[in-house]
XYZ file of C-alpha atoms in Angstrom:
558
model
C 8.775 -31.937 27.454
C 7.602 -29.941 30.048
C 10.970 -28.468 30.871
C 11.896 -27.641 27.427
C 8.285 -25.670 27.461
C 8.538 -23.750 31.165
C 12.540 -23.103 29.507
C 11.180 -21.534 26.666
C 8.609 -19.432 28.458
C 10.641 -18.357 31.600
C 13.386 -16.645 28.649
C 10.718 -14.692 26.960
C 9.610 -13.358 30.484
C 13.188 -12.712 31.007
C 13.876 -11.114 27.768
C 12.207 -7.258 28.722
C 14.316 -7.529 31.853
C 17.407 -7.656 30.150
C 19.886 -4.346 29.998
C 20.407 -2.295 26.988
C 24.326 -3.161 27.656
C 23.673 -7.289 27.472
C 23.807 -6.713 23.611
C 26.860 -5.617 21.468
C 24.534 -3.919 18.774
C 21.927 -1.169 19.713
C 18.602 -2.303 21.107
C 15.084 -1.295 21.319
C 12.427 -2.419 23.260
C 9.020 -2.677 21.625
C 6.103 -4.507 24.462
C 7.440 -7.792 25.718
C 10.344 -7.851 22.556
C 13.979 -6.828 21.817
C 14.691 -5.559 19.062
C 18.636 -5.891 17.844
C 19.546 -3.260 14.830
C 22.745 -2.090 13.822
C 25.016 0.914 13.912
C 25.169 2.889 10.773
C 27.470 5.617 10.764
C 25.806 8.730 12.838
C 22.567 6.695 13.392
C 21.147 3.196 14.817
C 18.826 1.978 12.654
C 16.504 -0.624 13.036
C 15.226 -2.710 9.770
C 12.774 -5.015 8.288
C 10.099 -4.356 11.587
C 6.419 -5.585 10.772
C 4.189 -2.941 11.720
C 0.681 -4.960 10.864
C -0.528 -8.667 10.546
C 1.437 -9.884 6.547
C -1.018 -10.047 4.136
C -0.489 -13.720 3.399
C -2.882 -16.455 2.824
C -6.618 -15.519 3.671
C -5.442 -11.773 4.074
C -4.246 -11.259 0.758
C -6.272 -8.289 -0.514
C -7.967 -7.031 2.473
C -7.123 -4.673 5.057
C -4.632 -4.748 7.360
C -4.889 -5.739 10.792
C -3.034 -4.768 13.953
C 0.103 -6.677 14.870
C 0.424 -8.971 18.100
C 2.107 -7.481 20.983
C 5.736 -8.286 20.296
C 8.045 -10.517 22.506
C 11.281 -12.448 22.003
C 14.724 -11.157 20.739
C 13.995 -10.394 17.467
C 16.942 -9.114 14.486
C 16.252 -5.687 13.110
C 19.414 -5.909 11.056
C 18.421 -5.928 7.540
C 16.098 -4.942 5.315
C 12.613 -7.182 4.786
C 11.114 -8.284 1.424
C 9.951 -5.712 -1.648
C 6.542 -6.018 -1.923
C 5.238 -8.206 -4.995
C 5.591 -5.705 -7.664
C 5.511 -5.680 -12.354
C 8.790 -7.205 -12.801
C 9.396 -5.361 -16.401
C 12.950 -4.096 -15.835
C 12.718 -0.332 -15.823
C 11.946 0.858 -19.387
C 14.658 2.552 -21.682
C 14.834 4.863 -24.296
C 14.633 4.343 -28.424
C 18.796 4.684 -28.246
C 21.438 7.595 -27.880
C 23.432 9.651 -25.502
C 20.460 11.313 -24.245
C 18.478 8.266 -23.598
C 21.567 6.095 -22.206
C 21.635 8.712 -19.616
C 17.915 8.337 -19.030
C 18.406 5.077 -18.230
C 21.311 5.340 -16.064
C 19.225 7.768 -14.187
C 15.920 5.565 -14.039
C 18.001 2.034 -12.825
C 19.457 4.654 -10.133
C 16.340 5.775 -9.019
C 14.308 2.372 -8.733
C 17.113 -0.589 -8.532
C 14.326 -2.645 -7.055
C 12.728 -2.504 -10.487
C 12.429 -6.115 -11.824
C 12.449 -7.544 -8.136
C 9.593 -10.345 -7.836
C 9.147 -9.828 -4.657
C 7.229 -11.429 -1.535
C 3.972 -10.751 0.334
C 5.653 -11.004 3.744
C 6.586 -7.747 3.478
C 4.986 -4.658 5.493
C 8.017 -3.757 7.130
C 9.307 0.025 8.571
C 12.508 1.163 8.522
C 13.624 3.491 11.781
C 16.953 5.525 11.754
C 17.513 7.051 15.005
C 21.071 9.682 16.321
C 22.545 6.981 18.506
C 22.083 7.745 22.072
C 18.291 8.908 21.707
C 16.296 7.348 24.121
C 12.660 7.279 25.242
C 11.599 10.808 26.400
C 14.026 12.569 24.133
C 10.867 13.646 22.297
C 12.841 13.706 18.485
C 10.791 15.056 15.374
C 9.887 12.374 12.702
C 9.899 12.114 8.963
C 8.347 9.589 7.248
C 9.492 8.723 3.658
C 7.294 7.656 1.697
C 9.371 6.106 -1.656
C 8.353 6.590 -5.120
C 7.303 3.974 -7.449
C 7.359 4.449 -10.898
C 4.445 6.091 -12.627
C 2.938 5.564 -15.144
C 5.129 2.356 -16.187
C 3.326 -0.889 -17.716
C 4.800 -3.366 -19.269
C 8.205 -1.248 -20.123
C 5.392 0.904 -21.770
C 4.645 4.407 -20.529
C 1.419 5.763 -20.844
C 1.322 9.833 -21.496
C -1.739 10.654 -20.330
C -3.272 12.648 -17.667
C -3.698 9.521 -15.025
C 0.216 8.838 -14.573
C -0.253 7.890 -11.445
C 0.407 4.163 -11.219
C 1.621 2.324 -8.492
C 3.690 -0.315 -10.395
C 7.286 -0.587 -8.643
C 9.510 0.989 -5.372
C 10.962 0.180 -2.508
C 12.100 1.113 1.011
C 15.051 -0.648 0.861
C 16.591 1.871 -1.749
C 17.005 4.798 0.579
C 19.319 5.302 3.720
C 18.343 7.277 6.296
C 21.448 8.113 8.213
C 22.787 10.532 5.685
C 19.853 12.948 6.846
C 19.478 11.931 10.246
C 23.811 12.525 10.174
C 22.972 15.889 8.745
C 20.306 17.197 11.585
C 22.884 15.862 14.362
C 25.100 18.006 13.248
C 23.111 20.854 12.612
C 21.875 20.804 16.365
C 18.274 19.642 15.194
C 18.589 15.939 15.956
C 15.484 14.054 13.832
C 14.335 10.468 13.739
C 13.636 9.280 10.152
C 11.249 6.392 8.925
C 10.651 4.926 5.786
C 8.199 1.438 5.054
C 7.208 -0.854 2.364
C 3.383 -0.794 1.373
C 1.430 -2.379 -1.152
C 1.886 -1.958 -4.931
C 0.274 -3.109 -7.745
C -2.268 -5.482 -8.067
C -1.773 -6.445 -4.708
C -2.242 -2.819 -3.622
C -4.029 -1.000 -6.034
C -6.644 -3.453 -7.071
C -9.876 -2.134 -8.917
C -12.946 -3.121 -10.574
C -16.746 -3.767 -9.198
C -15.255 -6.817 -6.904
C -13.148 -4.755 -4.587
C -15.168 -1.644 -4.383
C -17.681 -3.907 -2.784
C -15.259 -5.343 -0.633
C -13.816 -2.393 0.552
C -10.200 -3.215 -0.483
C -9.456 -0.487 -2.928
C -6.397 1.991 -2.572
C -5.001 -0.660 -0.291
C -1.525 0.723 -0.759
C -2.876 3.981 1.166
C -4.332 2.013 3.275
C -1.282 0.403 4.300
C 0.446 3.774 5.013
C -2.290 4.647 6.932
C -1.627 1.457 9.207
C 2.019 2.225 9.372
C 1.747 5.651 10.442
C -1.212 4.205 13.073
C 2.197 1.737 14.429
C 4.816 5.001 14.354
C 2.457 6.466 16.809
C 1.909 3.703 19.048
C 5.312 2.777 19.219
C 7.830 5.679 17.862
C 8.203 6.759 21.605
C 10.368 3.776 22.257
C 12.696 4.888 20.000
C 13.080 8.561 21.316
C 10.637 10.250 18.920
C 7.417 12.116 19.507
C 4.511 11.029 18.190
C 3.148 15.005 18.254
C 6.039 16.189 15.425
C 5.865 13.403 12.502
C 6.029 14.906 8.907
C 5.142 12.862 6.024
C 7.276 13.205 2.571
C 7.257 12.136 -0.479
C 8.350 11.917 -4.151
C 6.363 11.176 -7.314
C 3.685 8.630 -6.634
C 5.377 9.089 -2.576
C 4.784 12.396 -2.953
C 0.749 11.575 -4.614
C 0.441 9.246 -1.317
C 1.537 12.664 0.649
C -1.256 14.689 -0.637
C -3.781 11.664 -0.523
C -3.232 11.206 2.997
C -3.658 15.008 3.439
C -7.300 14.504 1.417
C -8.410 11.359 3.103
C -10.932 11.134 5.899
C -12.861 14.597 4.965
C -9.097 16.188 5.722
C -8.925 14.149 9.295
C -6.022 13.381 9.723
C -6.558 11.565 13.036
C -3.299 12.965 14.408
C -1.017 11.010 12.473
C 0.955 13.547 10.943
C 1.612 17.311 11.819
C 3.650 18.303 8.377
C 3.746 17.490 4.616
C 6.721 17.467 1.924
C 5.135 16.792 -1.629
C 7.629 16.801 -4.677
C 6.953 16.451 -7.718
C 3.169 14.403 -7.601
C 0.216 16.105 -6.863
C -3.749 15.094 -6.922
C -4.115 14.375 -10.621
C -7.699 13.229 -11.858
C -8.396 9.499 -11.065
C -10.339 7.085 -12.527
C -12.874 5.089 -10.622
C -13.252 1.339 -9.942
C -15.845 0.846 -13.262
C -13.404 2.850 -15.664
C -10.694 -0.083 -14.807
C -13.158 -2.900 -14.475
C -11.157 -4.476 -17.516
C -8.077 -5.027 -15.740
C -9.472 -6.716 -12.846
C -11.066 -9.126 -15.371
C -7.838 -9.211 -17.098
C -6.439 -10.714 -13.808
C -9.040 -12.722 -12.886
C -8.823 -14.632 -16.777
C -5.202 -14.608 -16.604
C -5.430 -16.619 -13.247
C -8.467 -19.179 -14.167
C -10.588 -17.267 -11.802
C -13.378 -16.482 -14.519
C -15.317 -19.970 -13.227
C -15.360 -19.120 -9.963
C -18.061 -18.079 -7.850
C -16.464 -15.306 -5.777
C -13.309 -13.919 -8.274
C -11.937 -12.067 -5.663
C -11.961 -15.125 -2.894
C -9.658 -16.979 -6.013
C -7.606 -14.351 -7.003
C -6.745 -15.301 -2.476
C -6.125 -18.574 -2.895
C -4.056 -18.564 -6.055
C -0.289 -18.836 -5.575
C 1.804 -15.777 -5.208
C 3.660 -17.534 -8.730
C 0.676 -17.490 -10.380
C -0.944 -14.111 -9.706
C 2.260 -12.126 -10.393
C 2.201 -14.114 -13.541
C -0.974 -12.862 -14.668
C -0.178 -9.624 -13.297
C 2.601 -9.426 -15.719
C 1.218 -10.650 -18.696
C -1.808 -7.975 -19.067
C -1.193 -6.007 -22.151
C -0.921 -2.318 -21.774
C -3.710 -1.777 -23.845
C -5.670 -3.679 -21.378
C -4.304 -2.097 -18.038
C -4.128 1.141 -19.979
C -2.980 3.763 -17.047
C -2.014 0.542 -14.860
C -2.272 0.286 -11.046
C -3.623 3.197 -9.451
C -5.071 5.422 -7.275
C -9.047 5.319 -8.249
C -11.971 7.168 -6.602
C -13.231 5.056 -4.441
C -16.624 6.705 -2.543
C -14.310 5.620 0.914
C -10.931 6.175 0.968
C -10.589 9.001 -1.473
C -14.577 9.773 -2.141
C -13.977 12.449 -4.790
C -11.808 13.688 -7.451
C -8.793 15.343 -5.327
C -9.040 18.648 -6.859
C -13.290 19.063 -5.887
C -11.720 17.887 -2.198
C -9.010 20.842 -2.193
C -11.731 23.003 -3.281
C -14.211 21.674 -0.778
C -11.137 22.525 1.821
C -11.743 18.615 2.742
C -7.483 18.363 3.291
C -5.367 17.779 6.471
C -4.538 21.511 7.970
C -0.779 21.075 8.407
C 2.037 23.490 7.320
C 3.173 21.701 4.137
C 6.017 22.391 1.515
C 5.230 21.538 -2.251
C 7.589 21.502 -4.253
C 9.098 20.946 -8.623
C 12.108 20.606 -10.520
C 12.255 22.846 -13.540
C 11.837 20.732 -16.184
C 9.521 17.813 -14.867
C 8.295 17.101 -17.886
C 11.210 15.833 -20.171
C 11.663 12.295 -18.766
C 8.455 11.398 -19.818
C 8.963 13.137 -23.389
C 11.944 11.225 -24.004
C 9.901 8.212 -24.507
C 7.873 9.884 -27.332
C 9.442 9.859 -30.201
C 6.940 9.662 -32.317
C 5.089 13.212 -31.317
C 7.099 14.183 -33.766
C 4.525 16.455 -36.354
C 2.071 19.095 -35.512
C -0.834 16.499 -36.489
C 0.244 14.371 -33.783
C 0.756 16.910 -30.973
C -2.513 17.555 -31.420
C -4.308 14.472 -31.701
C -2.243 13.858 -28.432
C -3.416 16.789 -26.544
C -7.251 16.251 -27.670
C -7.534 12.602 -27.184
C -4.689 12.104 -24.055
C -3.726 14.815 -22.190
C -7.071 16.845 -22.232
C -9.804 14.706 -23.727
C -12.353 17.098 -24.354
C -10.093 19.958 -25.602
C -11.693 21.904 -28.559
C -10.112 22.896 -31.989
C -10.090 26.384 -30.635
C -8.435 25.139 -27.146
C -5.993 23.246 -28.759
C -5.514 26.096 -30.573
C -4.809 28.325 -27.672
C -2.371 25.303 -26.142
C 0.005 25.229 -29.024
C 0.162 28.983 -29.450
C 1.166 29.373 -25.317
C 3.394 26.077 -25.727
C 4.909 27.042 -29.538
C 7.326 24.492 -31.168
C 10.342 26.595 -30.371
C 12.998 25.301 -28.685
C 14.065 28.272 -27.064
C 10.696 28.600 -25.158
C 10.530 24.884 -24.705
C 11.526 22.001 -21.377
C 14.358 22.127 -20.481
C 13.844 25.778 -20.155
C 16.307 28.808 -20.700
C 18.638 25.974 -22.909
C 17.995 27.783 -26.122
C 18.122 25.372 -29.134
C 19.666 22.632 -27.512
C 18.120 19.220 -26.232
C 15.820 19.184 -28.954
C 15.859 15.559 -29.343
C 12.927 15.470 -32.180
C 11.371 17.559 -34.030
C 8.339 18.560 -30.846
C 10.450 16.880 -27.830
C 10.437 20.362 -26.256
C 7.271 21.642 -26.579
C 6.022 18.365 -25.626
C 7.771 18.463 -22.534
C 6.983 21.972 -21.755
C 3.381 20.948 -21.794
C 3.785 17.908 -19.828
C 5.532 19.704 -17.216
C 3.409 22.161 -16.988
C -0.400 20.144 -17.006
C 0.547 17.405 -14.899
C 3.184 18.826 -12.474
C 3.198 22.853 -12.239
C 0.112 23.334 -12.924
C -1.835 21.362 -9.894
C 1.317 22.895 -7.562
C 0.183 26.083 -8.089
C -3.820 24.658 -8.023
C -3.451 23.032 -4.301
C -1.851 26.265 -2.980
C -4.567 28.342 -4.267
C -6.743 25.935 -2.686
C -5.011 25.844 0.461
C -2.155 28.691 1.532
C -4.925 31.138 2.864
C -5.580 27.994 5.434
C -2.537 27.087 6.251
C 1.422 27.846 6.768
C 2.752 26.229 2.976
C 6.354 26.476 1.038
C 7.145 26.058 -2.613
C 10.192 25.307 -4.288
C 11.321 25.241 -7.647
C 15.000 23.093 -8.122
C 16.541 24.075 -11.115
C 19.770 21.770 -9.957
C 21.525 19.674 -12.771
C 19.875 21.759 -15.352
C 22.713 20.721 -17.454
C 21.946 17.101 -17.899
C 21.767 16.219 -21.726
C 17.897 16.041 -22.409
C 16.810 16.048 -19.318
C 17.686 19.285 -17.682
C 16.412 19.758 -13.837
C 13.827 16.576 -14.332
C 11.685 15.325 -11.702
C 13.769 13.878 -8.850
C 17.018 15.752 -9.882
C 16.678 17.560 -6.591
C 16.206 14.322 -4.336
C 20.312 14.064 -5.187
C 20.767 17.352 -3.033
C 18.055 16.152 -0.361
C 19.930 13.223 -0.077
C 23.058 14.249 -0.300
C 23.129 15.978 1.836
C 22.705 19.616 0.531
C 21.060 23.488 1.301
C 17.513 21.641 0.405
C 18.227 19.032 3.267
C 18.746 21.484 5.799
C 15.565 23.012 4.814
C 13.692 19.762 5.215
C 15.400 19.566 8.832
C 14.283 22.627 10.435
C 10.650 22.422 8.805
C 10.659 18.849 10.359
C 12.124 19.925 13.574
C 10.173 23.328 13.785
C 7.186 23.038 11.333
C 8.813 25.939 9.326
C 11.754 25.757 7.121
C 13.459 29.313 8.696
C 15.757 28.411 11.509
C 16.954 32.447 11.961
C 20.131 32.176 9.920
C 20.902 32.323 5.829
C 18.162 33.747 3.129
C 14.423 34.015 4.765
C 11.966 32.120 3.078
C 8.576 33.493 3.056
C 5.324 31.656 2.782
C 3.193 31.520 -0.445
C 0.220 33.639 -0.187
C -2.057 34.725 -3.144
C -1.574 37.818 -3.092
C 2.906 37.095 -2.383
C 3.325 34.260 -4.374
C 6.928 33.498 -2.651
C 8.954 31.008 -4.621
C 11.907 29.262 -3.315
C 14.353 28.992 -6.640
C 17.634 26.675 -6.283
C 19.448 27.487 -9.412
C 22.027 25.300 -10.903
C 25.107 26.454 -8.846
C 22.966 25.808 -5.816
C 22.308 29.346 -5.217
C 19.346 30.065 -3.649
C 16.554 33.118 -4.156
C 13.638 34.610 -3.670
C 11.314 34.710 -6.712
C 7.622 35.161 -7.986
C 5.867 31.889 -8.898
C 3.997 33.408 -11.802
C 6.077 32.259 -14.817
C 3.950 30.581 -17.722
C 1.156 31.445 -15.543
C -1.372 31.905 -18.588
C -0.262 28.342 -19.888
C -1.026 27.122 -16.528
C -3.895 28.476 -15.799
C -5.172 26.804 -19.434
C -4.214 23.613 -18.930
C -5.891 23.321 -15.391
C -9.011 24.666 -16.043
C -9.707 22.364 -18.946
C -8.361 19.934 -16.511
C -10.981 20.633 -14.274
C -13.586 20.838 -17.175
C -13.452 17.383 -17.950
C -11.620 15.714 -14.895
C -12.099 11.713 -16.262
């Protein structure tokens, strides 16, 4: 017995002492461990890594802790687990062309959707140009992946909170296209991406976790994982000083909610932002979705208990993600989501921009064209001028008077021709108000609060916008949100932009078309137009729309 132990111990001692060149795939050594990843084109990357404690058992909904120091040889080959996530598959369309495409578009974007998933796993995802070693001192970005918003139940609510957490993962997204991309554009970058929390499991609200400080969990767990990349990201040849956080949609919400968190401390996790396409909409707070934590709690036979939250711990994984699933939508209503918390996020985001309480890093924010129309194309039934309005007084802007709604629909009229997508004439009308509807979606939840956090912020800070007007010819949809993640991806012109602002924390580099900053008074606006021609414009179109639709935002914020 005791030789099989003193074996065992004297090859984990041994394991830090062995060479880089003892192992056919790349290696990386993290404390007393070796990690073994794989070779992926231009890049080694290194999968599946924890970078906290799992939340399993007893630490199921709570914060994360720190990791043990590593040891062992340990396989960094594939991907680790989606997190525990709605199942729905992703929701389609009422039929057609239009909507088939839709749906081709949506599976594409989140082919995770309908996963299960498993709690075991917090894992990060590391990408690195093979060769890079510790000292090389490489820039960072840090993708943080979308999850759909506003989802529930293959129902999609249309309001002003769309910013559920429901489903995503790390998993769909490949690094070593970009990282590829920089080598050969002489700015060599290290890119990251990491599984976090969704759900109920990471956006849990309601009286019970508000007192036990486990709301906005899914934040929480970024948080942590940016806390590992900066402990550890040296190993792998990147500097801790240059790490720029980006996102998309809800990735994109996380973005700007780590930029807000912590009175706009950012505790030197991050020195650059990329937002697209999600910005600080008005939250709810833990008492206005008390109802769905019930809802969980009675769908789980935790309504007995003594301590609801200590049961909703114990209960198998099978049976919580059960419950979790079976909550109407009428119950969850804008499903799981960032909430105003008095901790994490202590306000409404848009009194913290104007409080200047927000992370001062140079930041790009940027939309597609017609952001709205995805959403639209579920809404067949906004199809008279009763029911626009009814919508816009009792959804998007609760609170709106006659007279405001008024004002809405003549700045938003029902033509076509002025309607999203944009500068399409009389096509894509799907129904009778799909364009107008989607013009004013667009605009309230999307444009809108782009142009409100530079306002807030640009005199502060060095900050970017875009506007993608790329695949502006896809039936119904036009340049919708995430059209422009195709060309960042790609790669295209907007991933070498995203390189040098990574590399240099500005996206100039000295060669092709300048782009200037955003100030008030220069309102700079990167346009890529459907040809992937790029200019210089003013960001001031529907600007009295906009202007509309986010004050009366701001009016009446829940």
């Amino acid at each position: 017995m005791c030789r099989m132990v003193c074996w065992i111990a004297l090859l984990t001692a041994l394991v830090p002492l062995l060479p880089a060149w003892a192992f056919l795939d790349p290696t990386v050594n993290l404390d007393a461990g070796i990690f073994i990843g794989k070779s992926n084109g231009s890049a080694n990357a290194y999968l599946g890594i924890p970078y906290a404690k799992q939340p399993l058992g007893n630490l199921r909904f709570r914060q994360l802790e720190p990791n043990e120091p590593f040891f062992g040889i340990v396989n960094a080959s594939e991907f680790g687990s989606v997190c525990p996530q709605v199942t729905e598959a992703v929701p389609t369309g009422t039929g057609g062309a239009d909507e088939q495409t839709l749906d081709a578009m949506l599976a594409a974007k989140f082919p995770d959707a309908g996963v299960a998933g498993a709690e075991d796993c917090l894992r990060i995802n590391i990408w690195v140009p093979k060769g890079s070693k510790p000292g090389d001192d490489l820039p960072v970005v840090v993708w943080l992946h979308p999850g759909e918003e506003g989802f529930v139940n293959g129902l999609l609510s249309l309001t002003r909170h769309t910013g559920a957490f429901v489903f995503g993962s790390s998993s769909s997204y490949n690094g070593e296209p970009i990282v590829a991309r920089s080598i050969q554009n002489g700015q060599p970058i290290i890119y990251a991406n990491l599984n976090y929390r969704y759900a109920a499991f990471g956006f849990l609200p309601g009286r019970e976790a508000q007192d036990a400080g486990i709301t906005n969990l899914g934040l929480r767990d970024q948080r942590e994982a940016l806390r590992w990349l900066q402990r550890y990201i040296r190993s792998f040849g990147g500097d801790p000083r240059r790490v720029t956080i980006w996102g998309l949609n809800s990735g994109s919400e996380s973005v700007a909610m780590q930029m807000l968190t912590n009175g706009g401390n950012n505790e030197g996790l991050f020195s650059g932002a990329f937002m697209q396409s999600g910005f600080p909409l008005p939250l709810n707070n833990f008492t206005q979705l008390q109802v769905t934590y019930d809802a969980l709690v009675n769908g789980t036979n935790c309504t007995s208990a003594l301590d609801t939250l200590e049961c909703l711990r114990q209960v198998s994984l099978e049976t919580l993600t059960t419950a979790m699933n079976a909550i109407p939508p009428e119950t969850i209503g804008e499903g799981w989501e960032v909430i105003v918390d008095d901790e994490f996020i202590p306000e409404q985001p848009t009194t913290l921009l104007m409080k200047g309480s927000v992370a001062r890093v140079p930041y790009i924010i940027a939309d597609t064209d017609d952001e709205g129309t995805e959403t639209a194309l579920f809404f067949t039934t906004l199809d008279t001028d009763e029911a626009m309005r009814e919508w816009i007084a009792t959804e998007a802007l609760p609170g709106a008077s006659d007279d405001e709604v008024n004002q809405i629909l003549a700045l938003y009229p029902n033509d076509p021709a002025q309607g999203s997508p944009f500068d399409t004439g009389t096509d894509n009308q799907i129904f009778p108000h799909f364009k107008q509807l989607a013009a004013i979606e667009g605009d309230l939840e999307f444009q809108g609060l782009r142009r409100f956090f530079l306002n807030q912020t640009a005199a502060h800070q060095p900050s970017w916008t875009y506007l993608s007007k790329l695949f502006k010819t896809l039936p119904g949809i036009g340049a919708g949100t995430a059209t422009d993640l195709l060309n960042l991806y790609g790669p295209g012109d907007l991933t070498d932009l995203l390189i040098n602002f990574v590399a240099r924390g500005n996206p100039n580099n000295g060669t092709g078309l300048f782009w200037p900053e955003w100030k008030v008074d220069s309102r700079n606006i990167l346009t890529i137009a459907n040809d992937s021609t790029l200019s210089i414009e003013n960001d001031t179109f529907r600007e009295e729309g906009m202007n509309l639709l986010v004050s009366l935002l701001l009016e009446n914020p829940q």
